[in-house]
Coordinates of C-alpha atoms in Angstrom, one line a residue:
Chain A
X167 CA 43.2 18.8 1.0
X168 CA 40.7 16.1 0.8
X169 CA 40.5 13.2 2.4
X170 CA 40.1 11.0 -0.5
X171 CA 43.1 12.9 -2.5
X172 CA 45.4 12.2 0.2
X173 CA 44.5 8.4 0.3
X174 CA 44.8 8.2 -3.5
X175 CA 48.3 9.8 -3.2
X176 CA 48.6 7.2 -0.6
X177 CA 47.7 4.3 -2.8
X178 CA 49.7 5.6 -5.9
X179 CA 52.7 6.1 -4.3
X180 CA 52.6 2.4 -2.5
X181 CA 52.0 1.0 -5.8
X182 CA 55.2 2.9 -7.7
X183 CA 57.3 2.1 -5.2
X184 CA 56.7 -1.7 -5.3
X185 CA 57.9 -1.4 -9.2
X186 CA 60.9 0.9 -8.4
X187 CA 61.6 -1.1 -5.6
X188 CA 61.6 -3.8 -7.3
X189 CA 64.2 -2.5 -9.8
X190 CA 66.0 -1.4 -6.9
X191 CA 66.4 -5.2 -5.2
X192 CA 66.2 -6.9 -8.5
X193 CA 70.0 -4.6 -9.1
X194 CA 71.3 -6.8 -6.3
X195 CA 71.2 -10.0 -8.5
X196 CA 73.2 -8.4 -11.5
X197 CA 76.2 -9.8 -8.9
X198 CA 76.9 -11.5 -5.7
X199 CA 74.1 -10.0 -3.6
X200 CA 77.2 -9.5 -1.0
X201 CA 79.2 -8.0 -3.2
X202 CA 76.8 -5.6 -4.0
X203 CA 76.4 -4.3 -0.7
X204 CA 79.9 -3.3 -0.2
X205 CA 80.8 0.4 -0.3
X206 CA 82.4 1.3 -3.5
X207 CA 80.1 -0.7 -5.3
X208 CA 77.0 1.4 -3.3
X209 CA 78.7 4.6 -3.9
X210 CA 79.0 3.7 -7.5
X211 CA 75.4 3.4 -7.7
X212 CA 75.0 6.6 -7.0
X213 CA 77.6 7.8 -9.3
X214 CA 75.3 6.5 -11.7
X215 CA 72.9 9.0 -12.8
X216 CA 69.8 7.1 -13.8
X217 CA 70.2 5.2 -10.6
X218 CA 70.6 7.7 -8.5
X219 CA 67.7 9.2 -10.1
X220 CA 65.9 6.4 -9.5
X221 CA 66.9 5.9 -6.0
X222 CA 65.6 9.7 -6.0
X223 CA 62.2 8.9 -7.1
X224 CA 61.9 5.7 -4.2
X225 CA 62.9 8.4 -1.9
X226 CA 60.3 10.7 -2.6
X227 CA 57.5 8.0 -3.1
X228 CA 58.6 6.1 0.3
X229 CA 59.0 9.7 2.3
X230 CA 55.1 10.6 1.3
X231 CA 53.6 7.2 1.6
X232 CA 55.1 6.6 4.9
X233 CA 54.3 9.8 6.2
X234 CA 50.6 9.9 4.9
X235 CA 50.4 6.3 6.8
X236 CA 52.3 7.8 10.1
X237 CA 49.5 10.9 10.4
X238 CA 47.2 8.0 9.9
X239 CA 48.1 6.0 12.3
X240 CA 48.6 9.0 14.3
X241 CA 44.9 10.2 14.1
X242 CA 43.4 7.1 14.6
X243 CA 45.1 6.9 18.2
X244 CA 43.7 10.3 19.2
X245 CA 40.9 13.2 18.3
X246 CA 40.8 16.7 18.3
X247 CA 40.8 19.5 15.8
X248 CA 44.4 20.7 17.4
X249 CA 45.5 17.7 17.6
X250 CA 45.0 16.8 13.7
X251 CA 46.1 19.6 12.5
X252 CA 49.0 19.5 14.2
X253 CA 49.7 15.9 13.3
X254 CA 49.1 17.1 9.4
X255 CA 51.5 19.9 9.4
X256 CA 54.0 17.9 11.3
X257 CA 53.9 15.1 9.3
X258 CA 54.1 17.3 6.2
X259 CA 57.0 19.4 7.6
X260 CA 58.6 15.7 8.4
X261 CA 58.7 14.7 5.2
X262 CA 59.9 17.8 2.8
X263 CA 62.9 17.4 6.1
X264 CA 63.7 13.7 5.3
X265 CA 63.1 14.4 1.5
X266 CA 65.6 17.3 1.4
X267 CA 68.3 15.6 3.6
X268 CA 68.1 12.3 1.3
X269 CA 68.3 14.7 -1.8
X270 CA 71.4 16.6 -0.6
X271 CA 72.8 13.2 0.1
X272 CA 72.2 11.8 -3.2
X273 CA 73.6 14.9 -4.9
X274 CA 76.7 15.4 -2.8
X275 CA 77.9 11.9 -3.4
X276 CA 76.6 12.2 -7.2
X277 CA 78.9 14.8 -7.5
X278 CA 81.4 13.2 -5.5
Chain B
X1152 CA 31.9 -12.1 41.7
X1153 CA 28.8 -12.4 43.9
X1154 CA 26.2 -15.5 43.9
X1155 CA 22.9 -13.7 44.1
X1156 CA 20.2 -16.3 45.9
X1157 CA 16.1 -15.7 45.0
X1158 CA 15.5 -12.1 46.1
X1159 CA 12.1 -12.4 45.6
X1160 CA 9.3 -14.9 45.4
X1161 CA 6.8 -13.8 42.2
X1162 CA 4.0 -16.2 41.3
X1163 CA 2.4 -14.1 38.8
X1164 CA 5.0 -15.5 36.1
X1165 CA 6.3 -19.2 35.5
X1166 CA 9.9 -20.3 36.0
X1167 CA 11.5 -21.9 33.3
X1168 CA 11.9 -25.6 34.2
X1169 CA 14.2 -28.2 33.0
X1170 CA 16.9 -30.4 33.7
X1171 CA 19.5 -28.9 32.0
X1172 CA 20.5 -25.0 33.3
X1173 CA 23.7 -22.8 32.7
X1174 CA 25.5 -20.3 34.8
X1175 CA 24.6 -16.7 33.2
X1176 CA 27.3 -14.5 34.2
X1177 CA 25.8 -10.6 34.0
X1178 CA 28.2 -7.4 33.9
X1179 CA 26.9 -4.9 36.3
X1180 CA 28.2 -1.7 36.2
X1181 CA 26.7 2.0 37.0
X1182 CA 29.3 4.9 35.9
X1183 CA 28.0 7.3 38.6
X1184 CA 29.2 5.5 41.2
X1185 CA 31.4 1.9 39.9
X1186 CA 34.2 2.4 39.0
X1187 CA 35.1 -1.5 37.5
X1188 CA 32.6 -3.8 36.2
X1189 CA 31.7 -6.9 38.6
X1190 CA 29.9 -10.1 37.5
X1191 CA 27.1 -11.5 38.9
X1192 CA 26.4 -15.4 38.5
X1193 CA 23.1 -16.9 38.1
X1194 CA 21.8 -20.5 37.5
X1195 CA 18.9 -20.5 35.2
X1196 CA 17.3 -23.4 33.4
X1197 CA 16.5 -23.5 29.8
X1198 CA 14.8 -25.2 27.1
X1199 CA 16.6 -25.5 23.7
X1200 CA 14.5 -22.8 22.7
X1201 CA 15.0 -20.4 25.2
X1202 CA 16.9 -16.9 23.9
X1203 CA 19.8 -15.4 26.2
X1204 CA 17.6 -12.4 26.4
X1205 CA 14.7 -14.7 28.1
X1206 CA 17.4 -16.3 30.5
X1207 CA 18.0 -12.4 31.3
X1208 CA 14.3 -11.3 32.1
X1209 CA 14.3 -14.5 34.1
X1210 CA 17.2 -12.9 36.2
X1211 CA 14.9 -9.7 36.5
X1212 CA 11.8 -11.9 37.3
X1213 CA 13.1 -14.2 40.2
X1214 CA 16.6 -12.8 41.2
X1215 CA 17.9 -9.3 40.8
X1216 CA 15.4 -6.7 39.5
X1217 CA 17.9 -4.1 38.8
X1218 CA 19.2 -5.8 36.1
X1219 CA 19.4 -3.0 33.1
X1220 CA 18.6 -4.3 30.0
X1221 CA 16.7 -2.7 27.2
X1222 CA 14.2 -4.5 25.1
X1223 CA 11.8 -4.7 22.7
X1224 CA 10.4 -6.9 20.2
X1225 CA 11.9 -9.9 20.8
X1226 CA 12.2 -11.0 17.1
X1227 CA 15.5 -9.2 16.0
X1228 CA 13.6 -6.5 14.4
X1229 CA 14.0 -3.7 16.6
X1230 CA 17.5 -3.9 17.1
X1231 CA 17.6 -2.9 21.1
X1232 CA 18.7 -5.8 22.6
X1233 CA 22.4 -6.2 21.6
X1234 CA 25.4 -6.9 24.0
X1235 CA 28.1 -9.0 24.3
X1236 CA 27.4 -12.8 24.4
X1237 CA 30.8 -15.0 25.3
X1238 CA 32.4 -11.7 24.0
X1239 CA 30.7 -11.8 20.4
X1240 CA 28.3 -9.0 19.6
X1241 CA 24.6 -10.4 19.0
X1242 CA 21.1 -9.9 19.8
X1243 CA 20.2 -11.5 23.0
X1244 CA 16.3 -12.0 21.4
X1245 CA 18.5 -13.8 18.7
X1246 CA 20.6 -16.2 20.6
X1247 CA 19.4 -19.5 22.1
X1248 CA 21.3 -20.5 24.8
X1249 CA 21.5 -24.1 22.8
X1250 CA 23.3 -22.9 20.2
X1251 CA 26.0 -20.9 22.3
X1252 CA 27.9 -24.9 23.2
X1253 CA 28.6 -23.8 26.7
X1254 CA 27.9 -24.1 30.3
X1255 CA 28.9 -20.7 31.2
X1256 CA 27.3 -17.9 29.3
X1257 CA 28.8 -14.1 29.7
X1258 CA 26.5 -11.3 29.0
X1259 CA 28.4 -7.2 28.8
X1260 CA 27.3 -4.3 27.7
X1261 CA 28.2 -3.4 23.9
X1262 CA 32.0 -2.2 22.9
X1263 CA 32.1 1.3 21.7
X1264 CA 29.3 2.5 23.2
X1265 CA 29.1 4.8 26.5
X1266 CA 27.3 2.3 29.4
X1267 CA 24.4 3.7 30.6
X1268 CA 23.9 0.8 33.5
X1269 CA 24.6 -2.8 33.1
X1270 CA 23.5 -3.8 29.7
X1271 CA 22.4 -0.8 28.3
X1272 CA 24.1 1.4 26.0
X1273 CA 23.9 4.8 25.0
X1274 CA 23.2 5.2 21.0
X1275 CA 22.8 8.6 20.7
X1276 CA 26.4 8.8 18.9
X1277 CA 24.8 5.9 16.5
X1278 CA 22.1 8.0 15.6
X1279 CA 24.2 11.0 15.0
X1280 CA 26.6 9.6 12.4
X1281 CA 23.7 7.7 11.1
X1282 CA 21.4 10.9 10.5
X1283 CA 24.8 12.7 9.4
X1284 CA 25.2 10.5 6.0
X1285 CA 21.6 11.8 5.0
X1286 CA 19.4 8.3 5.2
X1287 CA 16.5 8.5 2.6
X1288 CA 15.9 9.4 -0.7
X1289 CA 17.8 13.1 -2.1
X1290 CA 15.7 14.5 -4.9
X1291 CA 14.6 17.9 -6.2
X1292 CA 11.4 17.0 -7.3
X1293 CA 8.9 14.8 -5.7
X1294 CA 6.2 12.1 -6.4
X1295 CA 4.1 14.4 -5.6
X1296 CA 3.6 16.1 -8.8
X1297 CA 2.0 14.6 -12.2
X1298 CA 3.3 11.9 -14.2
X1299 CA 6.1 11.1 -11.6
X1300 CA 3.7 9.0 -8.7
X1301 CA 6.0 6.2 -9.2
X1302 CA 10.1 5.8 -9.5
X1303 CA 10.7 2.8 -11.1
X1304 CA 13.6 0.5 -10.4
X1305 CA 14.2 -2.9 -12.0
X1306 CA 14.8 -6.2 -10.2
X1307 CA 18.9 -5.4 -10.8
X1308 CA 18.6 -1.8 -9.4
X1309 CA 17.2 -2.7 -6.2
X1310 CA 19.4 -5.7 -5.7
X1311 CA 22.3 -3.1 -5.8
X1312 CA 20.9 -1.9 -2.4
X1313 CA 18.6 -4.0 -0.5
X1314 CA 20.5 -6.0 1.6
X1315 CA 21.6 -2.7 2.9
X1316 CA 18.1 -1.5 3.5
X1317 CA 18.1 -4.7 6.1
X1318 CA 19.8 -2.9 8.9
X1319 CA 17.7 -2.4 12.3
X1320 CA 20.2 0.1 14.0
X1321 CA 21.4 -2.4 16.4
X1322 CA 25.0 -0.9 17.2
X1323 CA 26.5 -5.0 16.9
X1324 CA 28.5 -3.8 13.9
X1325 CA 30.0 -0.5 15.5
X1326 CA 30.7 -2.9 18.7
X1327 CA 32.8 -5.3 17.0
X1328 CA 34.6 -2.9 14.4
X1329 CA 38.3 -2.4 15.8
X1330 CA 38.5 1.1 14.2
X1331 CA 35.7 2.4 16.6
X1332 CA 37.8 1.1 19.2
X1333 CA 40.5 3.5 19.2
X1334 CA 39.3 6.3 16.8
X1335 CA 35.7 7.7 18.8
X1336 CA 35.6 10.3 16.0
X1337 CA 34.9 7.7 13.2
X1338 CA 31.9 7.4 11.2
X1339 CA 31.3 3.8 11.8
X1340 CA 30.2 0.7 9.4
X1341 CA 26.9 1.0 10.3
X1342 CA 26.7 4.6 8.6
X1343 CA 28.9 3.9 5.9
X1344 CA 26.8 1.0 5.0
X1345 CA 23.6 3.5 5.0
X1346 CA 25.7 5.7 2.8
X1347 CA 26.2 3.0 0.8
X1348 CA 22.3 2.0 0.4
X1349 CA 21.4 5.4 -0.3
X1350 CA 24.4 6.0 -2.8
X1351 CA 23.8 2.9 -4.8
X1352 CA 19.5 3.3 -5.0
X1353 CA 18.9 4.7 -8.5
X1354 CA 16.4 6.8 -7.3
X1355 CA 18.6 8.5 -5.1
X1356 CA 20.3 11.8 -6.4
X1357 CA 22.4 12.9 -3.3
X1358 CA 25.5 11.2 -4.6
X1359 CA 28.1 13.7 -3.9
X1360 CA 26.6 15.5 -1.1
X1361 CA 27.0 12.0 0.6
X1362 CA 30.4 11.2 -0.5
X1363 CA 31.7 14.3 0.4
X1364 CA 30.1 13.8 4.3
X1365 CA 32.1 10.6 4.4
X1366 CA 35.2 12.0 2.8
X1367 CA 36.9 13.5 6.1
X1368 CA 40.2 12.6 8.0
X1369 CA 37.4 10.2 10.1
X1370 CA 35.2 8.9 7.5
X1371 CA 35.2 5.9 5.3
X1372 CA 38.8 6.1 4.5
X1373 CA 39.6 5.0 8.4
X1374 CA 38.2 1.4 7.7
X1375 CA 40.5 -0.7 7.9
X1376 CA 38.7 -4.0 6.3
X1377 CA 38.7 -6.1 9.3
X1378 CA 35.2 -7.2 8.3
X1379 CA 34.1 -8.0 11.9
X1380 CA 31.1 -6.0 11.2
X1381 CA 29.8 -8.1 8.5
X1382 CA 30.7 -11.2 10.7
X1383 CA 28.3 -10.0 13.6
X1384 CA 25.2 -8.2 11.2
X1385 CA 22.1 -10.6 13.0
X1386 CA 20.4 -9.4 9.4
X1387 CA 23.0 -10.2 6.8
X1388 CA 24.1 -7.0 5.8
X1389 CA 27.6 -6.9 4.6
X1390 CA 28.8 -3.5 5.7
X1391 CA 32.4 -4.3 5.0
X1392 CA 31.2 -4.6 1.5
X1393 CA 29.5 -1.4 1.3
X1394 CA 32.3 0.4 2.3
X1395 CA 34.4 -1.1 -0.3
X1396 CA 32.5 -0.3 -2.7
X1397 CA 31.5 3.2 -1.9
X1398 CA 35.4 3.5 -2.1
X1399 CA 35.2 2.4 -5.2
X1400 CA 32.8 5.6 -6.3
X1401 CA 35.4 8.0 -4.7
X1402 CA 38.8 6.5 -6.3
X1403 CA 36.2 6.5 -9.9
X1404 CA 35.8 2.6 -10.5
X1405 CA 32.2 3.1 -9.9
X1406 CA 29.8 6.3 -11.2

């Protein structure tokens, strides 16, 4: 993939995240931001389907955008054709892992 | 660090004499067989008007011939003379010793740069990534022919460009740029900012084979905006600007 398409996936997911994030830390004020944090009213949030669909998408975005930043970071530090390309697929591989394991965790307590 | 008294008496050339005089402290360092860099101190007179790079050649003159620097034209035109100056990047045919505001005056070799000995750096690398973005006019026909001598540009096209057309090649922005520090594989601002020149000349049609040179996991997308290399240009070239706009020709804000 291109260089340039991977930065503008880069740049579009950092600025859909601030917006759902925002949502997401704005939902902490719709009560006592305490009270919000405690476990049956998290859960519930989940329970919720457009929230937890919503947490979904934050997942998603946050798991790309942070690991497109990581192989950056990652190939700035050190060269090598090897060595990028292992970088790439292992960040890639890292985040379908982290996106699957946050998915089945939404879904499992979605369905309770 | 290792006072060096007169080596040699030469009375072909005149000392510089004055009351005032600073201590110039010079990097020496040979990578075949150093394997730190050691100062040497010096105490050489100057006028107000005397460059860093004259205070050096007055080392050479009257205290330690092997001094390597490399030099040229003496008027920031050439570009061969940059190095580290009280740890800035600038041309030492640029820099009056007056304007530095200190007693003590450091001279190293250029950042980012393999050391050939002392002062001097290698620029083949520079070069390289310089020739790699394609530097001069792309076109498939040429001026050559009939009714095309000329390719006109009005006073707004070439202000797109010029400043850009400025750059002498002399490394300072590559030196100070903190990318180049840790990645040796990137492109540098001193190429993107020829990419840029070349990109934004209207008589230039080698757009996309140029954007797609710089488009690679260590091209323009590895600057990081620090802007040092606009900071240090002796010519007034604003590299940091020409990268962000070339980015703005791949993400399609520009055409």
């Amino acid at each position: 993939m291109r260089e340039s398409i991977i930065m503008k996936i880069h740049y579009g997911t950092a600025l859909a995240s601030i917006g759902l994030v925002a949502v997401h830390i704005l939902m902490r004020l719709t009560q006592d931001y305490a009270e919000s944090l405690e476990y049956a009213n998290v859960i519930r949030n989940y329970y919720f389907l457009p929230y937890a669909g919503m947490l979904e998408i934050i997942l998603i975005l946050l798991s790309i955008h942070g690991f497109i930043g990581l192989r950056v970071i990652l190939l700035e530090l050190k060269q090598g054709r090897i060595y990028e390309k292992v970088i790439s697929y292992s960040c890639f591989i890292a985040m379908i892992g982290l996106i699957t394991y946050g998915t089945r965790t939404i879904i499992m307590v979605n369905m309770g | 660090m290792t006072q060096i008294p007169g080596l040699a008496e030469e009375h072909t050339s005149t000392p510089l004499s004055s009351s005032q005089s600073i201590t110039l402290r010079i990097a020496k360092y040979n990578p075949v067989h150093d394997t730190e860099k050691k100062f040497m101190e010096f105490n050489i007179p100057y006028e107000k008007w005397t460059t860093v790079l004259e205070a050096i050649l007055e080392v050479k003159k009257h205290f330690d011939h092997s001094v390597a620097v490399r030099f040229s034209c003496r008027q920031a035109s050439c570009g061969s003379c940059g190095m580290l100056i009280n740890g800035k990047p600038r041309l030492a045919c640029f820099t009056k010793i007056s304007e530095l505001n200190s007693n003590i005056i450091t001279v190293e070799p250029m950042n980012n740069f393999p050391i050939i000995r002392d002062l001097a750096v290698k620029f083949e690398r520079l070069f390289d990534t310089h020739h790699k973005v394609k530097p001069y006019i792309i076109r498939d026909d040429t001026e050559i022919t009939t009714n095309t001598k000329e390719f006109l540009q009005s006073p707004e096209e070439v202000e797109q460009y010029i400043q850009f057309s400025n750059c002498i090649k002399c490394g300072l922005c590559n030196s100070a740029c903190p990318t180049m520090a840790t990645d040796s594989s990137f492109v540098g601002p001193q190429a993107l900012a020829q990419a840029y020149r070349y990109v934004a000349d209207s008589r230039d049609k080698g757009k996309d084979v140029r954007l797609k040179i710089i488009d690679e996991s260590h091209g323009i997308w590895r600057c990081h905006f620090a802007g040092s290399c606009s900071q240090v240009c002796p010519k007034g070239v604003d590299p940091a600007m020409g990268i962000q706009l070339l980015r703005g020709y791949m993400l399609g804000f520009r055409s």
